[in-house]
PDB file of N, CA and C in Angstrom:
ATOM      1  N   UNK Z 701       0.644  -1.675   0.105  1.00  0.00           N
ATOM      2  CA  UNK Z 701       0.116  -0.135   0.158  1.00  0.00           C
ATOM      3  C   UNK Z 701       1.085   1.310  -0.180  1.00  0.00           C
ATOM      4  N   UNK Z 702       0.494   2.098  -0.688  1.00  0.00           N
ATOM      5  CA  UNK Z 702       1.507   3.482  -0.590  1.00  0.00           C
ATOM      6  C   UNK Z 702       1.180   4.673   0.252  1.00  0.00           C
ATOM      7  N   UNK Z 703       2.115   5.309   0.746  1.00  0.00           N
ATOM      8  CA  UNK Z 703       1.850   6.303   1.496  1.00  0.00           C
ATOM      9  C   UNK Z 703       0.428   7.112   1.632  1.00  0.00           C
ATOM     10  N   UNK Z 704       0.718   7.572   0.231  1.00  0.00           N
ATOM     11  CA  UNK Z 704      -0.288   8.138   0.182  1.00  0.00           C
ATOM     12  C   UNK Z 704      -2.139   7.447   0.285  1.00  0.00           C
ATOM     13  N   UNK Z 705      -2.154   6.296  -0.190  1.00  0.00           N
ATOM     14  CA  UNK Z 705      -3.147   5.167   0.144  1.00  0.00           C
ATOM     15  C   UNK Z 705      -3.224   4.887   1.757  1.00  0.00           C
ATOM     16  N   UNK Z 706      -2.273   5.575   2.344  1.00  0.00           N
ATOM     17  CA  UNK Z 706      -2.213   5.097   3.998  1.00  0.00           C
ATOM     18  C   UNK Z 706      -3.023   6.131   4.382  1.00  0.00           C
ATOM     19  N   UNK Z 707      -2.716   7.401   4.011  1.00  0.00           N
ATOM     20  CA  UNK Z 707      -2.643   8.816   4.765  1.00  0.00           C
ATOM     21  C   UNK Z 707      -4.154   9.001   4.136  1.00  0.00           C
ATOM     22  N   UNK Z 708      -4.860   8.571   3.476  1.00  0.00           N
ATOM     23  CA  UNK Z 708      -5.912   8.482   2.902  1.00  0.00           C
ATOM     24  C   UNK Z 708      -7.146   7.961   4.072  1.00  0.00           C
ATOM     25  N   UNK Z 709      -6.542   6.749   4.226  1.00  0.00           N
ATOM     26  CA  UNK Z 709      -7.391   6.130   5.038  1.00  0.00           C
ATOM     27  C   UNK Z 709      -7.324   6.388   6.510  1.00  0.00           C
ATOM     28  N   UNK Z 710      -6.396   6.528   6.970  1.00  0.00           N
ATOM     29  CA  UNK Z 710      -5.989   7.204   8.212  1.00  0.00           C
ATOM     30  C   UNK Z 710      -7.566   8.822   8.234  1.00  0.00           C
ATOM     31  N   UNK Z 711      -6.945   9.419   7.279  1.00  0.00           N
ATOM     32  CA  UNK Z 711      -8.125  10.642   7.781  1.00  0.00           C
ATOM     33  C   UNK Z 711      -9.378  10.356   7.459  1.00  0.00           C
ATOM     34  N   UNK Z 712     -10.125   8.964   6.787  1.00  0.00           N
ATOM     35  CA  UNK Z 712     -10.933   8.834   6.533  1.00  0.00           C
ATOM     36  C   UNK Z 712     -11.556   8.337   7.960  1.00  0.00           C
ATOM     37  N   UNK Z 713     -10.248   7.480   8.523  1.00  0.00           N
ATOM     38  CA  UNK Z 713     -10.743   6.666   9.784  1.00  0.00           C
ATOM     39  C   UNK Z 713     -10.829   7.886  10.871  1.00  0.00           C
ATOM     40  N   UNK Z 714      -9.753   8.887  11.003  1.00  0.00           N
ATOM     41  CA  UNK Z 714     -10.077   9.619  12.211  1.00  0.00           C
ATOM     42  C   UNK Z 714     -11.377  11.184  11.743  1.00  0.00           C
ATOM     43  N   UNK Z 715     -11.616  10.769  10.829  1.00  0.00           N
ATOM     44  CA  UNK Z 715     -13.126  11.767  11.122  1.00  0.00           C
ATOM     45  C   UNK Z 715     -14.096  11.046  11.666  1.00  0.00           C
ATOM     46  N   UNK Z 716     -14.375   9.661  11.770  1.00  0.00           N
ATOM     47  CA  UNK Z 716     -15.792   9.065  12.852  1.00  0.00           C
ATOM     48  C   UNK Z 716     -14.911   8.442  13.749  1.00  0.00           C
ATOM     49  N   UNK Z 717     -13.856   8.447  13.888  1.00  0.00           N
ATOM     50  CA  UNK Z 717     -12.973   7.855  14.787  1.00  0.00           C
ATOM     51  C   UNK Z 717     -13.659   8.135  16.389  1.00  0.00           C
ATOM     52  N   UNK Z 718     -14.225   7.254  17.273  1.00  0.00           N
ATOM     53  CA  UNK Z 718     -14.445   7.275  18.684  1.00  0.00           C
ATOM     54  C   UNK Z 718     -13.387   8.350  19.200  1.00  0.00           C
ATOM     55  N   UNK Z 719     -13.454   9.303  19.991  1.00  0.00           N
ATOM     56  CA  UNK Z 719     -12.657  10.588  21.012  1.00  0.00           C
ATOM     57  C   UNK Z 719     -11.809   9.670  21.171  1.00  0.00           C
ATOM     58  N   UNK Z 720     -11.856   8.885  22.026  1.00  0.00           N
ATOM     59  CA  UNK Z 720     -10.550   7.961  22.631  1.00  0.00           C
ATOM     60  C   UNK Z 720      -9.313   7.936  22.062  1.00  0.00           C
ATOM     61  N   UNK Z 721      -9.818   7.001  20.476  1.00  0.00           N
ATOM     62  CA  UNK Z 721      -8.561   6.505  19.458  1.00  0.00           C
ATOM     63  C   UNK Z 721      -7.856   7.293  18.926  1.00  0.00           C
ATOM     64  N   UNK Z 722      -9.125   8.814  18.606  1.00  0.00           N
ATOM     65  CA  UNK Z 722      -8.186   9.634  18.220  1.00  0.00           C
ATOM     66  C   UNK Z 722      -7.283  10.398  19.337  1.00  0.00           C
ATOM     67  N   UNK Z 723      -7.126  10.644  20.394  1.00  0.00           N
ATOM     68  CA  UNK Z 723      -6.420  10.884  21.365  1.00  0.00           C
ATOM     69  C   UNK Z 723      -5.348   9.769  21.439  1.00  0.00           C
ATOM     70  N   UNK Z 724      -6.114   8.652  21.839  1.00  0.00           N
ATOM     71  CA  UNK Z 724      -4.742   7.566  21.427  1.00  0.00           C
ATOM     72  C   UNK Z 724      -3.561   8.061  20.197  1.00  0.00           C
ATOM     73  N   UNK Z 725      -3.969   7.729  19.121  1.00  0.00           N
ATOM     74  CA  UNK Z 725      -3.000   8.236  18.249  1.00  0.00           C
ATOM     75  C   UNK Z 725      -2.360   9.545  18.283  1.00  0.00           C
ATOM     76  N   UNK Z 726      -3.205  10.361  18.597  1.00  0.00           N
ATOM     77  CA  UNK Z 726      -2.350  11.593  18.407  1.00  0.00           C
ATOM     78  C   UNK Z 726      -1.419  11.751  19.983  1.00  0.00           C
ATOM     79  N   UNK Z 727      -1.341  10.827  21.145  1.00  0.00           N
ATOM     80  CA  UNK Z 727      -0.189  10.225  21.805  1.00  0.00           C
ATOM     81  C   UNK Z 727       0.860   9.835  20.965  1.00  0.00           C
ATOM     82  N   UNK Z 728       0.491   9.366  20.412  1.00  0.00           N
ATOM     83  CA  UNK Z 728       1.878   7.994  19.695  1.00  0.00           C
ATOM     84  C   UNK Z 728       2.817   9.040  18.980  1.00  0.00           C
ATOM     85  N   UNK Z 729       1.996  10.349  18.531  1.00  0.00           N
ATOM     86  CA  UNK Z 729       3.045  11.100  17.343  1.00  0.00           C
ATOM     87  C   UNK Z 729       2.463  12.812  17.643  1.00  0.00           C
ATOM     88  N   UNK Z 730       2.470  12.724  19.469  1.00  0.00           N
ATOM     89  CA  UNK Z 730       2.730  13.742  19.445  1.00  0.00           C
ATOM     90  C   UNK Z 730       3.527  14.723  19.793  1.00  0.00           C
ATOM     91  N   UNK Z 731       5.028  14.113  20.066  1.00  0.00           N
ATOM     92  CA  UNK Z 731       6.554  14.391  19.760  1.00  0.00           C
ATOM     93  C   UNK Z 731       6.751  14.798  19.015  1.00  0.00           C
ATOM     94  N   UNK Z 732       6.566  14.063  17.692  1.00  0.00           N
ATOM     95  CA  UNK Z 732       6.612  14.899  16.344  1.00  0.00           C
ATOM     96  C   UNK Z 732       5.738  15.978  16.169  1.00  0.00           C
ATOM     97  N   UNK Z 733       4.465  15.460  15.914  1.00  0.00           N
ATOM     98  CA  UNK Z 733       4.018  17.122  15.867  1.00  0.00           C
ATOM     99  C   UNK Z 733       4.777  18.169  16.347  1.00  0.00           C
ATOM    100  N   UNK Z 734       5.086  18.139  17.673  1.00  0.00           N
ATOM    101  CA  UNK Z 734       5.773  19.692  18.518  1.00  0.00           C
ATOM    102  C   UNK Z 734       6.938  19.419  18.113  1.00  0.00           C
ATOM    103  N   UNK Z 735       7.836  19.239  17.400  1.00  0.00           N
ATOM    104  CA  UNK Z 735       8.866  19.315  16.761  1.00  0.00           C
ATOM    105  C   UNK Z 735       8.724  19.811  15.799  1.00  0.00           C
ATOM    106  N   UNK Z 736       7.649  20.040  15.139  1.00  0.00           N
ATOM    107  CA  UNK Z 736       7.397  20.482  13.875  1.00  0.00           C
ATOM    108  C   UNK Z 736       7.495  22.225  14.409  1.00  0.00           C
ATOM    109  N   UNK Z 737       6.405  22.103  15.335  1.00  0.00           N
ATOM    110  CA  UNK Z 737       6.040  23.575  16.068  1.00  0.00           C
ATOM    111  C   UNK Z 737       7.227  24.806  16.424  1.00  0.00           C
ATOM    112  N   UNK Z 738       7.911  23.791  17.312  1.00  0.00           N
ATOM    113  CA  UNK Z 738       9.091  24.095  17.566  1.00  0.00           C
ATOM    114  C   UNK Z 738      10.265  24.964  16.702  1.00  0.00           C
ATOM    115  N   UNK Z 739      10.177  25.193  15.398  1.00  0.00           N
ATOM    116  CA  UNK Z 739      11.299  25.548  14.500  1.00  0.00           C
ATOM    117  C   UNK Z 739      11.779  27.121  14.974  1.00  0.00           C
ATOM    118  N   UNK Z 740      12.760  27.384  15.216  1.00  0.00           N
ATOM    119  CA  UNK Z 740      12.994  28.382  15.417  1.00  0.00           C
ATOM    120  C   UNK Z 740      14.290  28.766  14.603  1.00  0.00           C
ATOM    121  N   UNK Z 741      14.631  29.811  14.276  1.00  0.00           N
ATOM    122  CA  UNK Z 741      16.021  30.617  13.796  1.00  0.00           C
ATOM    123  C   UNK Z 741      16.847  30.354  14.689  1.00  0.00           C
ATOM    124  N   UNK Z 742      18.099  31.056  14.756  1.00  0.00           N
ATOM    125  CA  UNK Z 742      19.233  31.107  15.195  1.00  0.00           C
ATOM    126  C   UNK Z 742      19.494  32.501  15.082  1.00  0.00           C
ATOM    127  N   UNK Z 743      19.794  32.791  16.262  1.00  0.00           N
ATOM    128  CA  UNK Z 743      20.319  33.811  16.332  1.00  0.00           C
ATOM    129  C   UNK Z 743      21.177  34.775  15.079  1.00  0.00           C
ATOM    130  N   UNK Z 744      22.517  34.049  14.083  1.00  0.00           N
ATOM    131  CA  UNK Z 744      22.771  34.352  13.402  1.00  0.00           C
ATOM    132  C   UNK Z 744      21.853  34.594  12.187  1.00  0.00           C
ATOM    133  N   UNK Z 745      21.134  33.564  11.843  1.00  0.00           N
ATOM    134  CA  UNK Z 745      19.965  33.872  10.866  1.00  0.00           C
ATOM    135  C   UNK Z 745      19.284  34.974  10.742  1.00  0.00           C
ATOM    136  N   UNK Z 746      19.133  35.296  12.397  1.00  0.00           N
ATOM    137  CA  UNK Z 746      17.818  36.292  12.418  1.00  0.00           C
ATOM    138  C   UNK Z 746      18.795  37.612  12.409  1.00  0.00           C
ATOM    139  N   UNK Z 747      20.025  37.826  12.235  1.00  0.00           N
ATOM    140  CA  UNK Z 747      20.811  38.781  12.080  1.00  0.00           C
ATOM    141  C   UNK Z 747      21.161  38.985  10.620  1.00  0.00           C
ATOM    142  N   UNK Z 748      21.286  37.631   9.386  1.00  0.00           N
ATOM    143  CA  UNK Z 748      21.174  38.197   8.734  1.00  0.00           C
ATOM    144  C   UNK Z 748      19.427  38.212   7.705  1.00  0.00           C
ATOM    145  N   UNK Z 749      18.608  37.964   8.385  1.00  0.00           N
ATOM    146  CA  UNK Z 749      17.882  38.439   8.010  1.00  0.00           C
ATOM    147  C   UNK Z 749      16.791  39.893   7.715  1.00  0.00           C
ATOM    148  N   UNK Z 750      17.542  40.097   9.086  1.00  0.00           N
ATOM    149  CA  UNK Z 750      17.377  41.891   9.807  1.00  0.00           C
ATOM    150  C   UNK Z 750      18.463  42.832   8.786  1.00  0.00           C
ATOM    151  N   UNK Z 751      19.484  42.182   8.597  1.00  0.00           N
ATOM    152  CA  UNK Z 751      20.712  43.165   7.759  1.00  0.00           C
ATOM    153  C   UNK Z 751      20.050  43.045   6.317  1.00  0.00           C
ATOM    154  N   UNK Z 752      19.251  41.477   5.270  1.00  0.00           N
ATOM    155  CA  UNK Z 752      18.416  42.180   4.135  1.00  0.00           C
ATOM    156  C   UNK Z 752      17.375  42.595   4.027  1.00  0.00           C
ATOM    157  N   UNK Z 753      16.510  42.455   5.339  1.00  0.00           N
ATOM    158  CA  UNK Z 753      15.281  43.215   5.516  1.00  0.00           C
ATOM    159  C   UNK Z 753      16.019  44.831   5.474  1.00  0.00           C
ATOM    160  N   UNK Z 754      16.836  45.229   6.081  1.00  0.00           N
ATOM    161  CA  UNK Z 754      17.325  46.816   6.285  1.00  0.00           C
ATOM    162  C   UNK Z 754      18.020  47.033   5.024  1.00  0.00           C
ATOM    163  N   UNK Z 755      18.940  46.404   4.010  1.00  0.00           N
ATOM    164  CA  UNK Z 755      19.548  46.371   3.088  1.00  0.00           C
ATOM    165  C   UNK Z 755      17.952  47.332   1.467  1.00  0.00           C
ATOM    166  N   UNK Z 756      16.673  45.644   1.837  1.00  0.00           N
ATOM    167  CA  UNK Z 756      16.451  46.135   1.283  1.00  0.00           C
ATOM    168  C   UNK Z 756      14.964  47.331   1.473  1.00  0.00           C
ATOM    169  N   UNK Z 757      15.158  47.349   2.640  1.00  0.00           N
ATOM    170  CA  UNK Z 757      14.301  48.891   3.128  1.00  0.00           C
ATOM    171  C   UNK Z 757      15.020  50.078   2.696  1.00  0.00           C
ATOM    172  N   UNK Z 758      16.504  50.061   2.596  1.00  0.00           N
ATOM    173  CA  UNK Z 758      17.090  51.286   2.231  1.00  0.00           C
ATOM    174  C   UNK Z 758      17.116  51.224   0.420  1.00  0.00           C
ATOM    175  N   UNK Z 759      16.442  50.492  -0.258  1.00  0.00           N
ATOM    176  CA  UNK Z 759      16.688  50.104  -1.722  1.00  0.00           C
ATOM    177  C   UNK Z 759      18.331  49.988  -2.107  1.00  0.00           C
ATOM    178  N   UNK Z 760      18.887  49.403  -1.079  1.00  0.00           N
ATOM    179  CA  UNK Z 760      20.309  49.010  -1.792  1.00  0.00           C
ATOM    180  C   UNK Z 760      20.299  47.670  -2.107  1.00  0.00           C
ATOM    181  N   UNK Z 761      19.257  46.921  -1.596  1.00  0.00           N
ATOM    182  CA  UNK Z 761      19.188  45.050  -2.906  1.00  0.00           C
ATOM    183  C   UNK Z 761      18.257  45.540  -3.940  1.00  0.00           C
ATOM    184  N   UNK Z 762      17.681  44.450  -5.128  1.00  0.00           N
ATOM    185  CA  UNK Z 762      16.762  44.546  -6.070  1.00  0.00           C
ATOM    186  C   UNK Z 762      15.817  43.110  -5.301  1.00  0.00           C
ATOM    187  N   UNK Z 763      14.492  43.356  -5.057  1.00  0.00           N
ATOM    188  CA  UNK Z 763      13.754  42.566  -4.819  1.00  0.00           C
ATOM    189  C   UNK Z 763      12.449  42.123  -6.630  1.00  0.00           C
ATOM    190  N   UNK Z 764      11.857  40.891  -5.676  1.00  0.00           N
ATOM    191  CA  UNK Z 764      11.197  40.745  -7.118  1.00  0.00           C
ATOM    192  C   UNK Z 764       9.958  39.689  -6.685  1.00  0.00           C
ATOM    193  N   UNK Z 765       8.954  39.667  -7.719  1.00  0.00           N
ATOM    194  CA  UNK Z 765       7.616  39.288  -7.291  1.00  0.00           C
ATOM    195  C   UNK Z 765       7.881  38.119  -7.289  1.00  0.00           C
ATOM    196  N   UNK Z 766       6.726  36.903  -6.344  1.00  0.00           N
ATOM    197  CA  UNK Z 766       6.804  35.659  -6.532  1.00  0.00           C
ATOM    198  C   UNK Z 766       6.695  35.247  -8.135  1.00  0.00           C
ATOM    199  N   UNK Z 767       5.916  36.030  -8.644  1.00  0.00           N
ATOM    200  CA  UNK Z 767       6.143  35.818 -10.145  1.00  0.00           C
ATOM    201  C   UNK Z 767       7.081  35.590 -11.212  1.00  0.00           C
ATOM    202  N   UNK Z 768       8.161  37.155 -10.483  1.00  0.00           N
ATOM    203  CA  UNK Z 768       9.294  36.943 -11.210  1.00  0.00           C
ATOM    204  C   UNK Z 768      10.332  36.062 -10.385  1.00  0.00           C
ATOM    205  N   UNK Z 769      10.135  35.910  -9.406  1.00  0.00           N
ATOM    206  CA  UNK Z 769      11.044  34.557  -9.212  1.00  0.00           C
ATOM    207  C   UNK Z 769      10.797  33.309  -9.131  1.00  0.00           C
ATOM    208  N   UNK Z 770       9.612  33.087  -9.687  1.00  0.00           N
ATOM    209  CA  UNK Z 770       9.187  31.603 -10.197  1.00  0.00           C
ATOM    210  C   UNK Z 770       9.867  31.401 -12.076  1.00  0.00           C
ATOM    211  N   UNK Z 771       9.983  32.801 -12.423  1.00  0.00           N
ATOM    212  CA  UNK Z 771      10.350  32.587 -13.574  1.00  0.00           C
ATOM    213  C   UNK Z 771      11.876  32.711 -13.780  1.00  0.00           C
ATOM    214  N   UNK Z 772      12.221  33.224 -12.939  1.00  0.00           N
ATOM    215  CA  UNK Z 772      13.829  33.121 -12.884  1.00  0.00           C
ATOM    216  C   UNK Z 772      13.924  31.815 -12.769  1.00  0.00           C
ATOM    217  N   UNK Z 773      13.665  31.148 -11.897  1.00  0.00           N
ATOM    218  CA  UNK Z 773      13.734  29.783 -11.199  1.00  0.00           C
ATOM    219  C   UNK Z 773      13.713  28.937 -12.164  1.00  0.00           C
ATOM    220  N   UNK Z 774      12.596  29.409 -13.050  1.00  0.00           N
ATOM    221  CA  UNK Z 774      11.995  28.095 -13.961  1.00  0.00           C
ATOM    222  C   UNK Z 774      13.291  28.336 -14.997  1.00  0.00           C
ATOM    223  N   UNK Z 775      13.880  29.573 -15.466  1.00  0.00           N
ATOM    224  CA  UNK Z 775      15.267  29.960 -16.070  1.00  0.00           C
ATOM    225  C   UNK Z 775      14.317  30.459 -17.629  1.00  0.00           C
ATOM    226  N   UNK Z 776      12.925  30.738 -17.024  1.00  0.00           N
ATOM    227  CA  UNK Z 776      12.332  31.471 -18.459  1.00  0.00           C
ATOM    228  C   UNK Z 776      12.669  33.482 -18.134  1.00  0.00           C
ATOM    229  N   UNK Z 777      13.662  33.555 -17.348  1.00  0.00           N
ATOM    230  CA  UNK Z 777      14.000  35.355 -17.226  1.00  0.00           C
ATOM    231  C   UNK Z 777      15.205  34.900 -16.707  1.00  0.00           C
ATOM    232  N   UNK Z 778      15.692  36.105 -16.730  1.00  0.00           N
ATOM    233  CA  UNK Z 778      17.155  36.360 -16.124  1.00  0.00           C
ATOM    234  C   UNK Z 778      16.886  37.345 -14.837  1.00  0.00           C
ATOM    235  N   UNK Z 779      17.886  37.470 -14.114  1.00  0.00           N
ATOM    236  CA  UNK Z 779      17.262  38.336 -13.124  1.00  0.00           C
ATOM    237  C   UNK Z 779      18.880  39.658 -13.295  1.00  0.00           C
TER     238      UNK Z 779
END
């Protein structure tokens, strides 16, 4: 069975499962779920973002729209 099929079966099951079973399943994966919520940037990463933001606001760097960035990534446009 593919992972996609398993996910679909689990979603279908959880939609109608008894509360106690949903809580039991949640307990099994709670640690993994909470790890994803705990993402934090390092001080160095925050400093880089702050520096880049200041340069952008001062007009010292070029910015791109989402569409422009997608075109550059796909090679349909040069930067």
